[in-house]
Amino acid sequence: MSIHTPPPPGIPRKITVPDIAAHKRAHGAVPLVALTAYTALTAKLLDDHVDLILVGDSLGMVLYGFEDTLSVTLEMMIAHGQAVMRGARRPCVIVDMPFGSYQESPQMAFRNAARIIKEVGCDGVKLEGGVEMAETISYLVKRGIPVLAHIGLMPQSVHIAGGFRSRGREAAEAETILQDAHAVADAGAFAVVVEGTVEPLGRRITEALSIPTIGIGASPACDGQILVMEDIAGLFTDFKPRFVKRYLELGKGIGDAAKAYAEDVRAGRFPTLEHCFGIEKSTPHD
Ligand code: KIV
């Protein structure tokens, strides 16, 4: 199907980077909805409900049990990006550039971002950083790679920041983050994730920029919201940041299911003959 052919009836149109870039609430848009996904199964479950899927490097903590995101590799991001692309049809899909894959130079960033785009087939990449990453963002965008920026609390800088604390409480820090916001927008980022800032700053950034802000622990005023899927589903329970709302207790549900299964097997209640092949069914309607 060419990009000029409308999708067949019943198949919603794919959401593109320009669709996201145009999505400012000040222009009357409802907030953008974004969630993370790391697998084909999750992407398929989210497909009808979100505008943007982020294959976040949070997968290092959520799936692999690392203490932070710093150990995540390009190969992991590509493998999980490919899995997500097998499940996602409608949302815009963005893949995180992991720590060490883009900070050294714009050229290095281009080589690694091009690998992600070519090998995953996603819509764009996300990278963390403000003023210091503006040159790199501009370099990528001018060469055809859409960039979602990420400012405020930047998990890849956890050691410099001394932990996962909220940002912008002091006027000087708030000013620096506002400058970061302007720098990434001027460099050509199509949208920016604003993480863990005090609320008035998230609001101020949203009002100041012409590109959409996607908040996580930032402000209800942001042009969109993103959370980690495993957080809202109650699957990742190591800790619960203040900005997470849990909609399900899936972790408890899985634990309960495993317990019931173990009890059934140990008591000889599972499997029964109905779970076996080559057994006549008891009634013709079974
Ligand atoms: O890695 C990630 O999942 C993220 C989001 C939480 C914004 O960067």
PDB file of C-alpha atoms and ligand atoms in Angstrom:
ATOM      1  CA  MET A   1       0.000   0.000   0.000  1.00  0.00           C
ATOM      2  CA  SER A   2       1.531   3.369  -0.990  1.00  0.00           C
ATOM      3  CA  ILE A   3       1.376   6.301   1.412  1.00  0.00           C
ATOM      4  CA  HIS A   4      -1.102   7.872  -1.026  1.00  0.00           C
ATOM      5  CA  THR A   5      -3.535   4.966  -0.724  1.00  0.00           C
ATOM      6  CA  PRO A   6      -6.037   5.384   2.115  1.00  0.00           C
ATOM      7  CA  PRO A   7      -6.101   2.420   4.516  1.00  0.00           C
ATOM      8  CA  PRO A   8      -8.820  -0.205   3.864  1.00  0.00           C
ATOM      9  CA  PRO A   9     -12.139   0.383   5.692  1.00  0.00           C
ATOM     10  CA  GLY A  10     -11.942  -0.585   9.354  1.00  0.00           C
ATOM     11  CA  ILE A  11      -8.159  -0.149   9.526  1.00  0.00           C
ATOM     12  CA  PRO A  12      -7.327   3.128  11.263  1.00  0.00           C
ATOM     13  CA  ARG A  13      -4.668   5.333   9.748  1.00  0.00           C
ATOM     14  CA  LYS A  14      -1.152   5.083  11.159  1.00  0.00           C
ATOM     15  CA  ILE A  15      -0.209   8.023  13.421  1.00  0.00           C
ATOM     16  CA  THR A  16       2.866   9.791  12.087  1.00  0.00           C
ATOM     17  CA  VAL A  17       5.514  12.089  13.525  1.00  0.00           C
ATOM     18  CA  PRO A  18       3.878  15.158  11.873  1.00  0.00           C
ATOM     19  CA  ASP A  19       0.551  14.152  13.481  1.00  0.00           C
ATOM     20  CA  ILE A  20       2.251  14.181  16.903  1.00  0.00           C
ATOM     21  CA  ALA A  21       4.182  17.394  16.147  1.00  0.00           C
ATOM     22  CA  ALA A  22       0.940  19.224  15.320  1.00  0.00           C
ATOM     23  CA  HIS A  23      -0.742  18.131  18.551  1.00  0.00           C
ATOM     24  CA  LYS A  24      -0.776  21.259  20.738  1.00  0.00           C
ATOM     25  CA  ARG A  25      -3.629  21.577  23.209  1.00  0.00           C
ATOM     26  CA  ALA A  26      -3.493  25.336  22.712  1.00  0.00           C
ATOM     27  CA  HIS A  27      -4.685  24.593  19.156  1.00  0.00           C
ATOM     28  CA  GLY A  28      -7.684  22.660  20.504  1.00  0.00           C
ATOM     29  CA  ALA A  29      -6.202  19.134  20.601  1.00  0.00           C
ATOM     30  CA  VAL A  30      -7.120  16.665  23.361  1.00  0.00           C
ATOM     31  CA  PRO A  31      -4.047  15.437  25.295  1.00  0.00           C
ATOM     32  CA  LEU A  32      -1.815  12.924  23.531  1.00  0.00           C
ATOM     33  CA  VAL A  33      -1.754   9.473  25.109  1.00  0.00           C
ATOM     34  CA  ALA A  34       1.552   7.606  25.276  1.00  0.00           C
ATOM     35  CA  LEU A  35       2.705   4.459  27.054  1.00  0.00           C
ATOM     36  CA  THR A  36       5.838   2.352  26.978  1.00  0.00           C
ATOM     37  CA  ALA A  37       5.951  -1.130  25.457  1.00  0.00           C
ATOM     38  CA  TYR A  38       8.868  -3.540  25.173  1.00  0.00           C
ATOM     39  CA  THR A  39       7.222  -6.600  23.597  1.00  0.00           C
ATOM     40  CA  ALA A  40       4.970  -7.511  20.653  1.00  0.00           C
ATOM     41  CA  LEU A  41       2.272  -8.718  23.045  1.00  0.00           C
ATOM     42  CA  THR A  42       2.076  -5.437  24.956  1.00  0.00           C
ATOM     43  CA  ALA A  43       2.231  -3.375  21.744  1.00  0.00           C
ATOM     44  CA  LYS A  44      -0.739  -5.340  20.382  1.00  0.00           C
ATOM     45  CA  LEU A  45      -2.725  -4.710  23.581  1.00  0.00           C
ATOM     46  CA  LEU A  46      -1.983  -0.971  23.460  1.00  0.00           C
ATOM     47  CA  ASP A  47      -2.512  -0.547  19.728  1.00  0.00           C
ATOM     48  CA  ASP A  48      -6.130   0.682  19.823  1.00  0.00           C
ATOM     49  CA  HIS A  49      -5.665   2.936  22.818  1.00  0.00           C
ATOM     50  CA  VAL A  50      -2.551   5.080  22.537  1.00  0.00           C
ATOM     51  CA  ASP A  51      -1.211   7.651  20.084  1.00  0.00           C
ATOM     52  CA  LEU A  52       2.450   6.939  20.749  1.00  0.00           C
ATOM     53  CA  ILE A  53       4.363   3.896  21.977  1.00  0.00           C
ATOM     54  CA  LEU A  54       7.793   4.468  23.449  1.00  0.00           C
ATOM     55  CA  VAL A  55      10.211   1.554  23.558  1.00  0.00           C
ATOM     56  CA  GLY A  56      11.848   3.102  26.598  1.00  0.00           C
ATOM     57  CA  ASP A  57      15.230   2.229  28.039  1.00  0.00           C
ATOM     58  CA  SER A  58      13.298   1.846  31.306  1.00  0.00           C
ATOM     59  CA  LEU A  59      13.147  -1.761  30.048  1.00  0.00           C
ATOM     60  CA  GLY A  60      16.575  -2.163  31.707  1.00  0.00           C
ATOM     61  CA  MET A  61      14.957  -1.743  35.123  1.00  0.00           C
ATOM     62  CA  VAL A  62      11.509  -3.167  34.390  1.00  0.00           C
ATOM     63  CA  LEU A  63      12.439  -6.261  32.332  1.00  0.00           C
ATOM     64  CA  TYR A  64      16.100  -6.908  33.100  1.00  0.00           C
ATOM     65  CA  GLY A  65      16.215  -5.943  36.790  1.00  0.00           C
ATOM     66  CA  PHE A  66      19.048  -3.390  36.483  1.00  0.00           C
ATOM     67  CA  GLU A  67      19.205  -0.669  39.146  1.00  0.00           C
ATOM     68  CA  ASP A  68      19.132   2.082  36.535  1.00  0.00           C
ATOM     69  CA  THR A  69      19.024   2.465  32.738  1.00  0.00           C
ATOM     70  CA  LEU A  70      22.783   2.852  32.201  1.00  0.00           C
ATOM     71  CA  SER A  71      23.526  -0.797  31.328  1.00  0.00           C
ATOM     72  CA  VAL A  72      21.016  -0.948  28.473  1.00  0.00           C
ATOM     73  CA  THR A  73      22.655  -1.619  25.082  1.00  0.00           C
ATOM     74  CA  LEU A  74      21.816  -0.638  21.519  1.00  0.00           C
ATOM     75  CA  GLU A  75      21.268  -4.326  20.724  1.00  0.00           C
ATOM     76  CA  MET A  76      18.623  -4.599  23.476  1.00  0.00           C
ATOM     77  CA  MET A  77      16.814  -1.508  22.187  1.00  0.00           C
ATOM     78  CA  ILE A  78      16.863  -2.829  18.612  1.00  0.00           C
ATOM     79  CA  ALA A  79      15.606  -6.292  19.625  1.00  0.00           C
ATOM     80  CA  HIS A  80      12.756  -4.881  21.736  1.00  0.00           C
ATOM     81  CA  GLY A  81      11.989  -2.240  19.084  1.00  0.00           C
ATOM     82  CA  GLN A  82      11.610  -4.995  16.477  1.00  0.00           C
ATOM     83  CA  ALA A  83       9.320  -6.953  18.806  1.00  0.00           C
ATOM     84  CA  VAL A  84       7.120  -3.888  19.386  1.00  0.00           C
ATOM     85  CA  MET A  85       6.897  -3.221  15.632  1.00  0.00           C
ATOM     86  CA  ARG A  86       5.467  -6.744  15.192  1.00  0.00           C
ATOM     87  CA  GLY A  87       2.583  -5.806  17.519  1.00  0.00           C
ATOM     88  CA  ALA A  88       1.961  -2.108  16.781  1.00  0.00           C
ATOM     89  CA  ARG A  89       0.073  -1.006  13.692  1.00  0.00           C
ATOM     90  CA  ARG A  90      -1.534   2.357  14.467  1.00  0.00           C
ATOM     91  CA  PRO A  91       0.521   4.305  17.052  1.00  0.00           C
ATOM     92  CA  CYS A  92       3.647   6.307  16.298  1.00  0.00           C
ATOM     93  CA  VAL A  93       6.555   4.169  17.619  1.00  0.00           C
ATOM     94  CA  ILE A  94       9.657   5.815  19.085  1.00  0.00           C
ATOM     95  CA  VAL A  95      12.730   3.950  20.365  1.00  0.00           C
ATOM     96  CA  ASP A  96      15.040   5.264  23.109  1.00  0.00           C
ATOM     97  CA  MET A  97      18.721   5.718  22.330  1.00  0.00           C
ATOM     98  CA  PRO A  98      20.551   4.038  25.231  1.00  0.00           C
ATOM     99  CA  PHE A  99      23.274   5.634  27.358  1.00  0.00           C
ATOM    100  CA  GLY A 100      26.589   5.853  25.504  1.00  0.00           C
ATOM    101  CA  SER A 101      25.091   5.540  22.028  1.00  0.00           C
ATOM    102  CA  TYR A 102      24.764   9.270  21.213  1.00  0.00           C
ATOM    103  CA  GLN A 103      26.500  11.555  23.727  1.00  0.00           C
ATOM    104  CA  GLU A 104      30.006  11.412  22.190  1.00  0.00           C
ATOM    105  CA  SER A 105      29.326  13.229  18.916  1.00  0.00           C
ATOM    106  CA  PRO A 106      26.546  14.045  16.444  1.00  0.00           C
ATOM    107  CA  GLN A 107      28.197  11.630  13.982  1.00  0.00           C
ATOM    108  CA  MET A 108      28.113   8.760  16.464  1.00  0.00           C
ATOM    109  CA  ALA A 109      24.522   9.614  17.303  1.00  0.00           C
ATOM    110  CA  PHE A 110      23.622   9.552  13.601  1.00  0.00           C
ATOM    111  CA  ARG A 111      25.255   6.136  13.037  1.00  0.00           C
ATOM    112  CA  ASN A 112      23.390   4.584  15.968  1.00  0.00           C
ATOM    113  CA  ALA A 113      20.070   6.338  15.327  1.00  0.00           C
ATOM    114  CA  ALA A 114      20.250   5.239  11.662  1.00  0.00           C
ATOM    115  CA  ARG A 115      20.779   1.636  12.846  1.00  0.00           C
ATOM    116  CA  ILE A 116      17.672   1.890  15.031  1.00  0.00           C
ATOM    117  CA  ILE A 117      15.565   3.384  12.237  1.00  0.00           C
ATOM    118  CA  LYS A 118      16.778   0.854   9.627  1.00  0.00           C
ATOM    119  CA  GLU A 119      16.716  -2.290  11.770  1.00  0.00           C
ATOM    120  CA  VAL A 120      13.542  -1.513  13.747  1.00  0.00           C
ATOM    121  CA  GLY A 121      11.497   0.410  11.187  1.00  0.00           C
ATOM    122  CA  CYS A 122      10.198   2.772  13.888  1.00  0.00           C
ATOM    123  CA  ASP A 123       9.121   6.394  13.381  1.00  0.00           C
ATOM    124  CA  GLY A 124      11.892   8.113  15.332  1.00  0.00           C
ATOM    125  CA  VAL A 125      14.255   8.041  18.293  1.00  0.00           C
ATOM    126  CA  LYS A 126      14.299   9.649  21.733  1.00  0.00           C
ATOM    127  CA  LEU A 127      17.367  10.967  23.484  1.00  0.00           C
ATOM    128  CA  GLU A 128      17.959  12.716  26.786  1.00  0.00           C
ATOM    129  CA  GLY A 129      19.488  16.176  27.097  1.00  0.00           C
ATOM    130  CA  GLY A 130      18.830  19.870  26.597  1.00  0.00           C
ATOM    131  CA  VAL A 131      21.208  22.638  25.521  1.00  0.00           C
ATOM    132  CA  GLU A 132      24.152  20.192  25.397  1.00  0.00           C
ATOM    133  CA  MET A 133      22.293  17.899  22.946  1.00  0.00           C
ATOM    134  CA  ALA A 134      20.854  20.609  20.687  1.00  0.00           C
ATOM    135  CA  GLU A 135      23.621  20.303  18.097  1.00  0.00           C
ATOM    136  CA  THR A 136      23.113  16.522  17.955  1.00  0.00           C
ATOM    137  CA  ILE A 137      19.332  16.841  17.621  1.00  0.00           C
ATOM    138  CA  SER A 138      19.755  19.324  14.775  1.00  0.00           C
ATOM    139  CA  TYR A 139      22.311  17.020  13.072  1.00  0.00           C
ATOM    140  CA  LEU A 140      19.918  14.058  13.218  1.00  0.00           C
ATOM    141  CA  VAL A 141      16.818  15.978  12.139  1.00  0.00           C
ATOM    142  CA  LYS A 142      18.614  17.576   9.157  1.00  0.00           C
ATOM    143  CA  ARG A 143      19.584  14.059   8.053  1.00  0.00           C
ATOM    144  CA  GLY A 144      16.062  12.654   8.227  1.00  0.00           C
ATOM    145  CA  ILE A 145      15.813  11.233  11.746  1.00  0.00           C
ATOM    146  CA  PRO A 146      12.854  12.502  13.812  1.00  0.00           C
ATOM    147  CA  VAL A 147      13.863  13.167  17.418  1.00  0.00           C
ATOM    148  CA  LEU A 148      11.723  13.164  20.552  1.00  0.00           C
ATOM    149  CA  ALA A 149      13.704  15.106  23.168  1.00  0.00           C
ATOM    150  CA  HIS A 150      13.691  14.378  26.929  1.00  0.00           C
ATOM    151  CA  ILE A 151      14.428  17.046  29.549  1.00  0.00           C
ATOM    152  CA  GLY A 152      13.950  17.624  33.294  1.00  0.00           C
ATOM    153  CA  LEU A 153      14.676  14.455  35.241  1.00  0.00           C
ATOM    154  CA  MET A 154      16.952  12.481  32.918  1.00  0.00           C
ATOM    155  CA  PRO A 155      17.462   8.915  34.200  1.00  0.00           C
ATOM    156  CA  GLN A 156      20.687   8.462  32.172  1.00  0.00           C
ATOM    157  CA  SER A 157      22.239  11.301  34.248  1.00  0.00           C
ATOM    158  CA  VAL A 158      21.224   9.768  37.566  1.00  0.00           C
ATOM    159  CA  HIS A 159      24.785   9.800  38.930  1.00  0.00           C
ATOM    160  CA  ILE A 160      25.364  13.474  38.097  1.00  0.00           C
ATOM    161  CA  ALA A 161      21.981  14.420  39.565  1.00  0.00           C
ATOM    162  CA  GLY A 162      22.531  12.262  42.646  1.00  0.00           C
ATOM    163  CA  GLY A 163      19.275  10.312  42.314  1.00  0.00           C
ATOM    164  CA  PHE A 164      15.766  10.389  40.906  1.00  0.00           C
ATOM    165  CA  ARG A 165      14.634  13.644  42.605  1.00  0.00           C
ATOM    166  CA  SER A 166      12.152  16.123  41.128  1.00  0.00           C
ATOM    167  CA  ARG A 167      13.555  19.069  39.184  1.00  0.00           C
ATOM    168  CA  GLY A 168      13.024  22.835  39.043  1.00  0.00           C
ATOM    169  CA  ARG A 169      12.294  23.587  42.686  1.00  0.00           C
ATOM    170  CA  GLU A 170      14.917  26.323  42.697  1.00  0.00           C
ATOM    171  CA  ALA A 171      14.586  29.259  40.325  1.00  0.00           C
ATOM    172  CA  ALA A 172      18.041  28.728  38.788  1.00  0.00           C
ATOM    173  CA  GLU A 173      17.367  25.065  38.011  1.00  0.00           C
ATOM    174  CA  ALA A 174      13.934  25.923  36.588  1.00  0.00           C
ATOM    175  CA  GLU A 175      15.547  28.534  34.298  1.00  0.00           C
ATOM    176  CA  THR A 176      18.121  25.977  33.090  1.00  0.00           C
ATOM    177  CA  ILE A 177      15.362  23.475  32.262  1.00  0.00           C
ATOM    178  CA  LEU A 178      13.370  26.159  30.437  1.00  0.00           C
ATOM    179  CA  GLN A 179      16.482  26.942  28.381  1.00  0.00           C
ATOM    180  CA  ASP A 180      16.821  23.205  27.655  1.00  0.00           C
ATOM    181  CA  ALA A 181      13.218  23.166  26.427  1.00  0.00           C
ATOM    182  CA  HIS A 182      13.819  26.073  24.051  1.00  0.00           C
ATOM    183  CA  ALA A 183      17.115  24.572  22.846  1.00  0.00           C
ATOM    184  CA  VAL A 184      15.635  21.189  21.867  1.00  0.00           C
ATOM    185  CA  ALA A 185      12.625  22.831  20.198  1.00  0.00           C
ATOM    186  CA  ASP A 186      14.840  25.231  18.233  1.00  0.00           C
ATOM    187  CA  ALA A 187      17.062  22.277  17.223  1.00  0.00           C
ATOM    188  CA  GLY A 188      14.101  20.591  15.537  1.00  0.00           C
ATOM    189  CA  ALA A 189      12.802  18.002  18.022  1.00  0.00           C
ATOM    190  CA  PHE A 190       9.220  17.157  17.030  1.00  0.00           C
ATOM    191  CA  ALA A 191       8.104  16.923  20.684  1.00  0.00           C
ATOM    192  CA  VAL A 192       9.679  16.802  24.119  1.00  0.00           C
ATOM    193  CA  VAL A 193       9.208  14.528  27.116  1.00  0.00           C
ATOM    194  CA  VAL A 194       9.254  16.605  30.309  1.00  0.00           C
ATOM    195  CA  GLU A 195       9.972  14.357  33.279  1.00  0.00           C
ATOM    196  CA  GLY A 196       9.776  14.947  37.023  1.00  0.00           C
ATOM    197  CA  THR A 197       9.589  18.735  37.094  1.00  0.00           C
ATOM    198  CA  VAL A 198       7.593  20.794  39.556  1.00  0.00           C
ATOM    199  CA  GLU A 199       4.138  21.459  38.143  1.00  0.00           C
ATOM    200  CA  PRO A 200       4.433  25.207  37.433  1.00  0.00           C
ATOM    201  CA  LEU A 201       7.554  24.548  35.360  1.00  0.00           C
ATOM    202  CA  GLY A 202       5.886  21.801  33.292  1.00  0.00           C
ATOM    203  CA  ARG A 203       3.033  24.222  32.610  1.00  0.00           C
ATOM    204  CA  ARG A 204       5.389  27.099  31.760  1.00  0.00           C
ATOM    205  CA  ILE A 205       7.385  24.955  29.307  1.00  0.00           C
ATOM    206  CA  THR A 206       4.171  23.795  27.623  1.00  0.00           C
ATOM    207  CA  GLU A 207       2.961  27.368  27.201  1.00  0.00           C
ATOM    208  CA  ALA A 208       6.351  28.571  25.951  1.00  0.00           C
ATOM    209  CA  LEU A 209       6.957  25.931  23.247  1.00  0.00           C
ATOM    210  CA  SER A 210       5.323  25.480  19.869  1.00  0.00           C
ATOM    211  CA  ILE A 211       6.132  21.724  19.910  1.00  0.00           C
ATOM    212  CA  PRO A 212       4.078  19.379  22.123  1.00  0.00           C
ATOM    213  CA  THR A 213       5.248  18.514  25.615  1.00  0.00           C
ATOM    214  CA  ILE A 214       4.639  14.962  26.831  1.00  0.00           C
ATOM    215  CA  GLY A 215       4.654  14.945  30.603  1.00  0.00           C
ATOM    216  CA  ILE A 216       5.624  12.252  33.082  1.00  0.00           C
ATOM    217  CA  GLY A 217       5.351  13.639  36.590  1.00  0.00           C
ATOM    218  CA  ALA A 218       5.297  17.138  35.080  1.00  0.00           C
ATOM    219  CA  SER A 219       1.879  18.816  34.737  1.00  0.00           C
ATOM    220  CA  PRO A 220      -1.712  18.107  33.665  1.00  0.00           C
ATOM    221  CA  ALA A 221      -1.238  21.112  31.370  1.00  0.00           C
ATOM    222  CA  CYS A 222       1.241  19.193  29.166  1.00  0.00           C
ATOM    223  CA  ASP A 223       0.122  18.440  25.603  1.00  0.00           C
ATOM    224  CA  GLY A 224       0.313  14.718  26.346  1.00  0.00           C
ATOM    225  CA  GLN A 225       1.065  12.232  29.101  1.00  0.00           C
ATOM    226  CA  ILE A 226       3.295   9.167  29.185  1.00  0.00           C
ATOM    227  CA  LEU A 227       3.729   6.446  31.809  1.00  0.00           C
ATOM    228  CA  VAL A 228       5.447   3.073  31.950  1.00  0.00           C
ATOM    229  CA  MET A 229       2.876   0.381  31.129  1.00  0.00           C
ATOM    230  CA  GLU A 230       4.158  -2.004  33.827  1.00  0.00           C
ATOM    231  CA  ASP A 231       3.689   0.801  36.390  1.00  0.00           C
ATOM    232  CA  ILE A 232       0.035   1.472  35.534  1.00  0.00           C
ATOM    233  CA  ALA A 233      -0.680  -2.273  35.402  1.00  0.00           C
ATOM    234  CA  GLY A 234       0.899  -2.909  38.819  1.00  0.00           C
ATOM    235  CA  LEU A 235       3.386  -5.345  37.298  1.00  0.00           C
ATOM    236  CA  PHE A 236       6.508  -3.432  38.290  1.00  0.00           C
ATOM    237  CA  THR A 237       6.232  -2.928  42.034  1.00  0.00           C
ATOM    238  CA  ASP A 238       9.832  -2.381  43.188  1.00  0.00           C
ATOM    239  CA  PHE A 239       8.828   1.235  43.837  1.00  0.00           C
ATOM    240  CA  LYS A 240       5.912   3.514  42.892  1.00  0.00           C
ATOM    241  CA  PRO A 241       6.771   7.103  42.043  1.00  0.00           C
ATOM    242  CA  ARG A 242       4.246   9.732  43.144  1.00  0.00           C
ATOM    243  CA  PHE A 243       3.320  10.450  39.499  1.00  0.00           C
ATOM    244  CA  VAL A 244       2.170   6.885  38.736  1.00  0.00           C
ATOM    245  CA  LYS A 245      -1.506   5.947  38.847  1.00  0.00           C
ATOM    246  CA  ARG A 246      -2.069   2.200  39.106  1.00  0.00           C
ATOM    247  CA  TYR A 247      -5.090   0.911  37.156  1.00  0.00           C
ATOM    248  CA  LEU A 248      -4.566  -2.797  37.805  1.00  0.00           C
ATOM    249  CA  GLU A 249      -2.772  -5.156  40.217  1.00  0.00           C
ATOM    250  CA  LEU A 250      -1.397  -7.470  37.528  1.00  0.00           C
ATOM    251  CA  GLY A 251       1.680  -8.388  39.573  1.00  0.00           C
ATOM    252  CA  LYS A 252      -0.526  -9.666  42.394  1.00  0.00           C
ATOM    253  CA  GLY A 253      -2.767 -11.420  39.835  1.00  0.00           C
ATOM    254  CA  ILE A 254       0.212 -13.276  38.328  1.00  0.00           C
ATOM    255  CA  GLY A 255       1.471 -14.243  41.793  1.00  0.00           C
ATOM    256  CA  ASP A 256      -2.007 -15.515  42.725  1.00  0.00           C
ATOM    257  CA  ALA A 257      -2.265 -17.504  39.449  1.00  0.00           C
ATOM    258  CA  ALA A 258       1.188 -19.084  39.990  1.00  0.00           C
ATOM    259  CA  LYS A 259       0.231 -20.023  43.573  1.00  0.00           C
ATOM    260  CA  ALA A 260      -3.091 -21.605  42.488  1.00  0.00           C
ATOM    261  CA  TYR A 261      -1.373 -23.523  39.657  1.00  0.00           C
ATOM    262  CA  ALA A 262       1.366 -24.795  41.995  1.00  0.00           C
ATOM    263  CA  GLU A 263      -1.251 -25.948  44.524  1.00  0.00           C
ATOM    264  CA  ASP A 264      -3.262 -27.717  41.762  1.00  0.00           C
ATOM    265  CA  VAL A 265      -0.194 -29.547  40.396  1.00  0.00           C
ATOM    266  CA  ARG A 266       1.017 -30.603  43.847  1.00  0.00           C
ATOM    267  CA  ALA A 267      -2.455 -31.810  44.831  1.00  0.00           C
ATOM    268  CA  GLY A 268      -2.934 -33.733  41.561  1.00  0.00           C
ATOM    269  CA  ARG A 269      -5.827 -31.464  40.476  1.00  0.00           C
ATOM    270  CA  PHE A 270      -4.029 -30.393  37.275  1.00  0.00           C
ATOM    271  CA  PRO A 271      -3.842 -31.627  34.596  1.00  0.00           C
ATOM    272  CA  THR A 272      -7.088 -33.588  34.341  1.00  0.00           C
ATOM    273  CA  LEU A 273      -8.091 -35.710  31.355  1.00  0.00           C
ATOM    274  CA  GLU A 274      -9.825 -32.705  29.773  1.00  0.00           C
ATOM    275  CA  HIS A 275      -6.374 -31.179  29.258  1.00  0.00           C
ATOM    276  CA  CYS A 276      -5.049 -34.314  27.497  1.00  0.00           C
ATOM    277  CA  PHE A 277      -5.007 -35.409  23.842  1.00  0.00           C
ATOM    278  CA  GLY A 278      -6.590 -38.645  22.584  1.00  0.00           C
ATOM    279  CA  ILE A 279      -9.374 -38.736  25.170  1.00  0.00           C
ATOM    280  CA  GLU A 280     -13.018 -39.025  24.015  1.00  0.00           C
ATOM    281  CA  LYS A 281     -15.078 -36.012  25.020  1.00  0.00           C
ATOM    282  CA  SER A 282     -17.917 -36.878  27.431  1.00  0.00           C
ATOM    283  CA  THR A 283     -20.787 -35.211  25.508  1.00  0.00           C
ATOM    284  CA  PRO A 284     -21.167 -34.559  21.767  1.00  0.00           C
ATOM    285  CA  HIS A 285     -21.526 -30.804  22.459  1.00  0.00           C
ATOM    286  CA  ASP A 286     -18.170 -30.460  24.331  1.00  0.00           C
TER     287      ASP A 286
HETATM  288  O1  KIV B   1      12.536   4.964  29.319  1.00  0.00           O
HETATM  289  C1  KIV B   1      11.366   5.345  29.466  1.00  0.00           C
HETATM  290  O2  KIV B   1      10.437   4.555  29.653  1.00  0.00           O
HETATM  291  C2  KIV B   1      11.109   6.771  29.400  1.00  0.00           C
HETATM  292  C3  KIV B   1       9.739   7.254  29.746  1.00  0.00           C
HETATM  293  C4  KIV B   1       9.376   6.941  31.111  1.00  0.00           C
HETATM  294  C5  KIV B   1       9.534   8.672  29.393  1.00  0.00           C
HETATM  295  O3  KIV B   1      11.970   7.529  29.085  1.00  0.00           O
END
